[in-house]
């Protein structure tokens, strides 16, 4: 596995591979790999000849007071894990490489970005789309893989790719969960053991909404109330949002149907913001 830090070198490597007839996938990450990241790498490897994983903690997607300075990093472990998945290149640019002096372009998908997490984290999705657009231009992969845990991020990126006629296939990997249901996230490493238990209220809420849906409950005010009751009982858990929305437009809905997705953001212990989502009807 090669480690590349320079965007120019990354582009040169990718062009060389493509001129030799190899297909490429990009897995954009912020590192601190867990099984969810490894699953994205495996999905990519199944699809193409060479997998590039980018590892870049993107400062412009963090707002003031968010966890940029505490974001967990362990590049040596990440390197080992990426190597174990047969990754061809680990691309680790510096902040200066990605945002040199004078950088000012912003890629924005305003309508999809204003819902859900966008309402609590102004500017977050502009940071995501800008960096993902840059990474896609640097590597120009045949496909790029993202996790469904960040459901809104995926929708925003798909929109950007369609709107800007970017020649890349966006693949989505289902949420990877711990055996007890907690969605895997690098931010889970912030949780103490009691908080780790409290964090289960997110996946429990989705399971509860699903079972209510299965018994015929369609009214989202009622569903949200039931979910709120579950979370309110958990010490230290604070709801940022609970939303039932259309999977394509991300607009909230009053009555659920087979296209309804549920998502929620909850802070645990007053500091750790976790998100989770699920479809009320399991796909398939
Ligand atoms: O999902 C993430 O880890 C990040 O938002 C991404 C897509 C790597 C952009 O920084």
PDB file of N, CA, C and O and ligand atoms in Angstrom, residues 27-31 37 54 56-58 61-62 71 124 127-129 131-132 135 145-147 150 153 157, ligand 1:
ATOM      1  N   UNK A  27     -12.715   5.878  -1.268  1.00  0.00           N
ATOM      2  CA  UNK A  27     -13.474   5.828  -0.012  1.00  0.00           C
ATOM      3  C   UNK A  27     -13.017   7.027   0.816  1.00  0.00           C
ATOM      4  O   UNK A  27     -11.948   6.989   1.430  1.00  0.00           O
ATOM      5  N   UNK A  28     -13.817   8.102   0.835  1.00  0.00           N
ATOM      6  CA  UNK A  28     -13.413   9.281   1.622  1.00  0.00           C
ATOM      7  C   UNK A  28     -13.680   9.037   3.110  1.00  0.00           C
ATOM      8  O   UNK A  28     -14.772   8.591   3.474  1.00  0.00           O
ATOM      9  N   UNK A  29     -12.690   9.324   3.961  1.00  0.00           N
ATOM     10  CA  UNK A  29     -12.879   9.141   5.406  1.00  0.00           C
ATOM     11  C   UNK A  29     -12.177  10.261   6.172  1.00  0.00           C
ATOM     12  O   UNK A  29     -11.348  10.974   5.624  1.00  0.00           O
ATOM     13  N   UNK A  30     -12.522  10.325   7.456  1.00  0.00           N
ATOM     14  CA  UNK A  30     -11.768  11.206   8.349  1.00  0.00           C
ATOM     15  C   UNK A  30     -10.928  10.358   9.314  1.00  0.00           C
ATOM     16  O   UNK A  30     -10.479  10.842  10.345  1.00  0.00           O
ATOM     17  N   UNK A  31     -10.760   9.085   8.985  1.00  0.00           N
ATOM     18  CA  UNK A  31      -9.861   8.226   9.765  1.00  0.00           C
ATOM     19  C   UNK A  31     -10.478   7.690  11.039  1.00  0.00           C
ATOM     20  O   UNK A  31     -11.690   7.719  11.247  1.00  0.00           O
ATOM     21  N   UNK A  37     -15.905   1.590   8.436  1.00  0.00           N
ATOM     22  CA  UNK A  37     -14.973   2.026   7.377  1.00  0.00           C
ATOM     23  C   UNK A  37     -14.449   0.823   6.596  1.00  0.00           C
ATOM     24  O   UNK A  37     -14.319   0.873   5.375  1.00  0.00           O
ATOM     25  N   UNK A  54      -9.108   8.020   1.285  1.00  0.00           N
ATOM     26  CA  UNK A  54      -8.567   9.309   1.734  1.00  0.00           C
ATOM     27  C   UNK A  54      -8.819   9.444   3.228  1.00  0.00           C
ATOM     28  O   UNK A  54      -9.864   9.025   3.736  1.00  0.00           O
ATOM     29  N   UNK A  56      -8.640  12.436   5.863  1.00  0.00           N
ATOM     30  CA  UNK A  56      -8.440  13.875   6.026  1.00  0.00           C
ATOM     31  C   UNK A  56      -9.521  14.402   6.962  1.00  0.00           C
ATOM     32  O   UNK A  56     -10.712  14.306   6.653  1.00  0.00           O
ATOM     33  N   UNK A  57      -9.097  14.905   8.123  1.00  0.00           N
ATOM     34  CA  UNK A  57     -10.060  15.506   9.055  1.00  0.00           C
ATOM     35  C   UNK A  57     -10.288  16.930   8.550  1.00  0.00           C
ATOM     36  O   UNK A  57      -9.443  17.808   8.711  1.00  0.00           O
ATOM     37  N   UNK A  58     -11.422  17.077   7.904  1.00  0.00           N
ATOM     38  CA  UNK A  58     -11.690  18.273   7.102  1.00  0.00           C
ATOM     39  C   UNK A  58     -12.139  19.446   7.988  1.00  0.00           C
ATOM     40  O   UNK A  58     -13.283  19.469   8.440  1.00  0.00           O
ATOM     41  N   UNK A  61     -15.675  21.447   7.718  1.00  0.00           N
ATOM     42  CA  UNK A  61     -17.009  20.904   7.986  1.00  0.00           C
ATOM     43  C   UNK A  61     -17.338  20.903   9.484  1.00  0.00           C
ATOM     44  O   UNK A  61     -18.372  20.392   9.889  1.00  0.00           O
ATOM     45  N   UNK A  62     -16.433  21.475  10.287  1.00  0.00           N
ATOM     46  CA  UNK A  62     -16.670  21.606  11.729  1.00  0.00           C
ATOM     47  C   UNK A  62     -17.024  23.068  12.015  1.00  0.00           C
ATOM     48  O   UNK A  62     -16.344  23.976  11.526  1.00  0.00           O
ATOM     49  N   UNK A  71     -11.075  15.593  17.622  1.00  0.00           N
ATOM     50  CA  UNK A  71     -11.459  14.481  16.750  1.00  0.00           C
ATOM     51  C   UNK A  71     -10.402  13.386  16.842  1.00  0.00           C
ATOM     52  O   UNK A  71      -9.208  13.655  16.732  1.00  0.00           O
ATOM     53  N   UNK A 124     -21.960  23.041   7.797  1.00  0.00           N
ATOM     54  CA  UNK A 124     -21.350  21.704   7.808  1.00  0.00           C
ATOM     55  C   UNK A 124     -21.352  21.070   6.413  1.00  0.00           C
ATOM     56  O   UNK A 124     -20.314  20.603   5.929  1.00  0.00           O
ATOM     57  N   UNK A 127     -18.997  22.369   3.869  1.00  0.00           N
ATOM     58  CA  UNK A 127     -17.648  21.839   4.101  1.00  0.00           C
ATOM     59  C   UNK A 127     -17.498  20.444   3.520  1.00  0.00           C
ATOM     60  O   UNK A 127     -16.480  20.108   2.923  1.00  0.00           O
ATOM     61  N   UNK A 128     -18.569  19.637   3.695  1.00  0.00           N
ATOM     62  CA  UNK A 128     -18.515  18.257   3.180  1.00  0.00           C
ATOM     63  C   UNK A 128     -18.484  18.265   1.651  1.00  0.00           C
ATOM     64  O   UNK A 128     -17.643  17.600   1.021  1.00  0.00           O
ATOM     65  N   UNK A 129     -19.405  19.007   1.035  1.00  0.00           N
ATOM     66  CA  UNK A 129     -19.466  18.964  -0.437  1.00  0.00           C
ATOM     67  C   UNK A 129     -18.197  19.563  -1.048  1.00  0.00           C
ATOM     68  O   UNK A 129     -17.698  19.065  -2.057  1.00  0.00           O
ATOM     69  N   UNK A 131     -15.117  19.524   0.207  1.00  0.00           N
ATOM     70  CA  UNK A 131     -13.974  18.596   0.283  1.00  0.00           C
ATOM     71  C   UNK A 131     -14.214  17.363  -0.593  1.00  0.00           C
ATOM     72  O   UNK A 131     -13.288  16.879  -1.258  1.00  0.00           O
ATOM     73  N   UNK A 132     -15.447  16.862  -0.628  1.00  0.00           N
ATOM     74  CA  UNK A 132     -15.700  15.659  -1.438  1.00  0.00           C
ATOM     75  C   UNK A 132     -15.525  16.003  -2.920  1.00  0.00           C
ATOM     76  O   UNK A 132     -14.958  15.224  -3.698  1.00  0.00           O
ATOM     77  N   UNK A 135     -11.842  15.994  -3.531  1.00  0.00           N
ATOM     78  CA  UNK A 135     -11.281  14.636  -3.543  1.00  0.00           C
ATOM     79  C   UNK A 135     -11.651  13.903  -4.837  1.00  0.00           C
ATOM     80  O   UNK A 135     -10.829  13.199  -5.424  1.00  0.00           O
ATOM     81  N   UNK A 145     -17.501   5.434  -2.340  1.00  0.00           N
ATOM     82  CA  UNK A 145     -18.375   4.714  -1.406  1.00  0.00           C
ATOM     83  C   UNK A 145     -18.571   5.534  -0.128  1.00  0.00           C
ATOM     84  O   UNK A 145     -17.599   6.012   0.472  1.00  0.00           O
ATOM     85  N   UNK A 146     -19.834   5.650   0.282  1.00  0.00           N
ATOM     86  CA  UNK A 146     -20.185   6.375   1.506  1.00  0.00           C
ATOM     87  C   UNK A 146     -21.115   5.507   2.348  1.00  0.00           C
ATOM     88  O   UNK A 146     -21.850   4.670   1.816  1.00  0.00           O
ATOM     89  N   UNK A 147     -21.109   5.747   3.653  1.00  0.00           N
ATOM     90  CA  UNK A 147     -21.968   4.980   4.550  1.00  0.00           C
ATOM     91  C   UNK A 147     -23.341   5.623   4.689  1.00  0.00           C
ATOM     92  O   UNK A 147     -23.469   6.850   4.663  1.00  0.00           O
ATOM     93  N   UNK A 150     -24.618   8.408   7.577  1.00  0.00           N
ATOM     94  CA  UNK A 150     -24.765   9.836   7.277  1.00  0.00           C
ATOM     95  C   UNK A 150     -25.718   9.951   6.090  1.00  0.00           C
ATOM     96  O   UNK A 150     -25.306  10.254   4.962  1.00  0.00           O
ATOM     97  N   UNK A 153     -25.822  13.273   4.322  1.00  0.00           N
ATOM     98  CA  UNK A 153     -24.572  13.498   3.586  1.00  0.00           C
ATOM     99  C   UNK A 153     -24.613  12.786   2.227  1.00  0.00           C
ATOM    100  O   UNK A 153     -24.247  13.352   1.197  1.00  0.00           O
ATOM    101  N   UNK A 157     -24.444  14.551  -1.379  1.00  0.00           N
ATOM    102  CA  UNK A 157     -23.363  14.220  -2.318  1.00  0.00           C
ATOM    103  C   UNK A 157     -23.928  13.715  -3.646  1.00  0.00           C
ATOM    104  O   UNK A 157     -23.472  14.111  -4.726  1.00  0.00           O
TER     105      UNK A 157
HETATM  106  O1  LIG B   1     -18.256  11.033   6.409  1.00  0.00           O
HETATM  107  C1  LIG B   1     -17.121  11.523   6.617  1.00  0.00           C
HETATM  108  O2  LIG B   1     -16.257  10.934   7.258  1.00  0.00           O
HETATM  109  C2  LIG B   1     -16.806  12.898   6.070  1.00  0.00           C
HETATM  110  O3  LIG B   1     -17.902  13.742   6.144  1.00  0.00           O
HETATM  111  C3  LIG B   1     -16.240  12.866   4.636  1.00  0.00           C
HETATM  112  C4  LIG B   1     -17.248  12.312   3.643  1.00  0.00           C
HETATM  113  C5  LIG B   1     -14.982  12.011   4.610  1.00  0.00           C
HETATM  114  C6  LIG B   1     -15.874  14.287   4.196  1.00  0.00           C
HETATM  115  O4  LIG B   1     -14.923  14.853   5.030  1.00  0.00           O
END
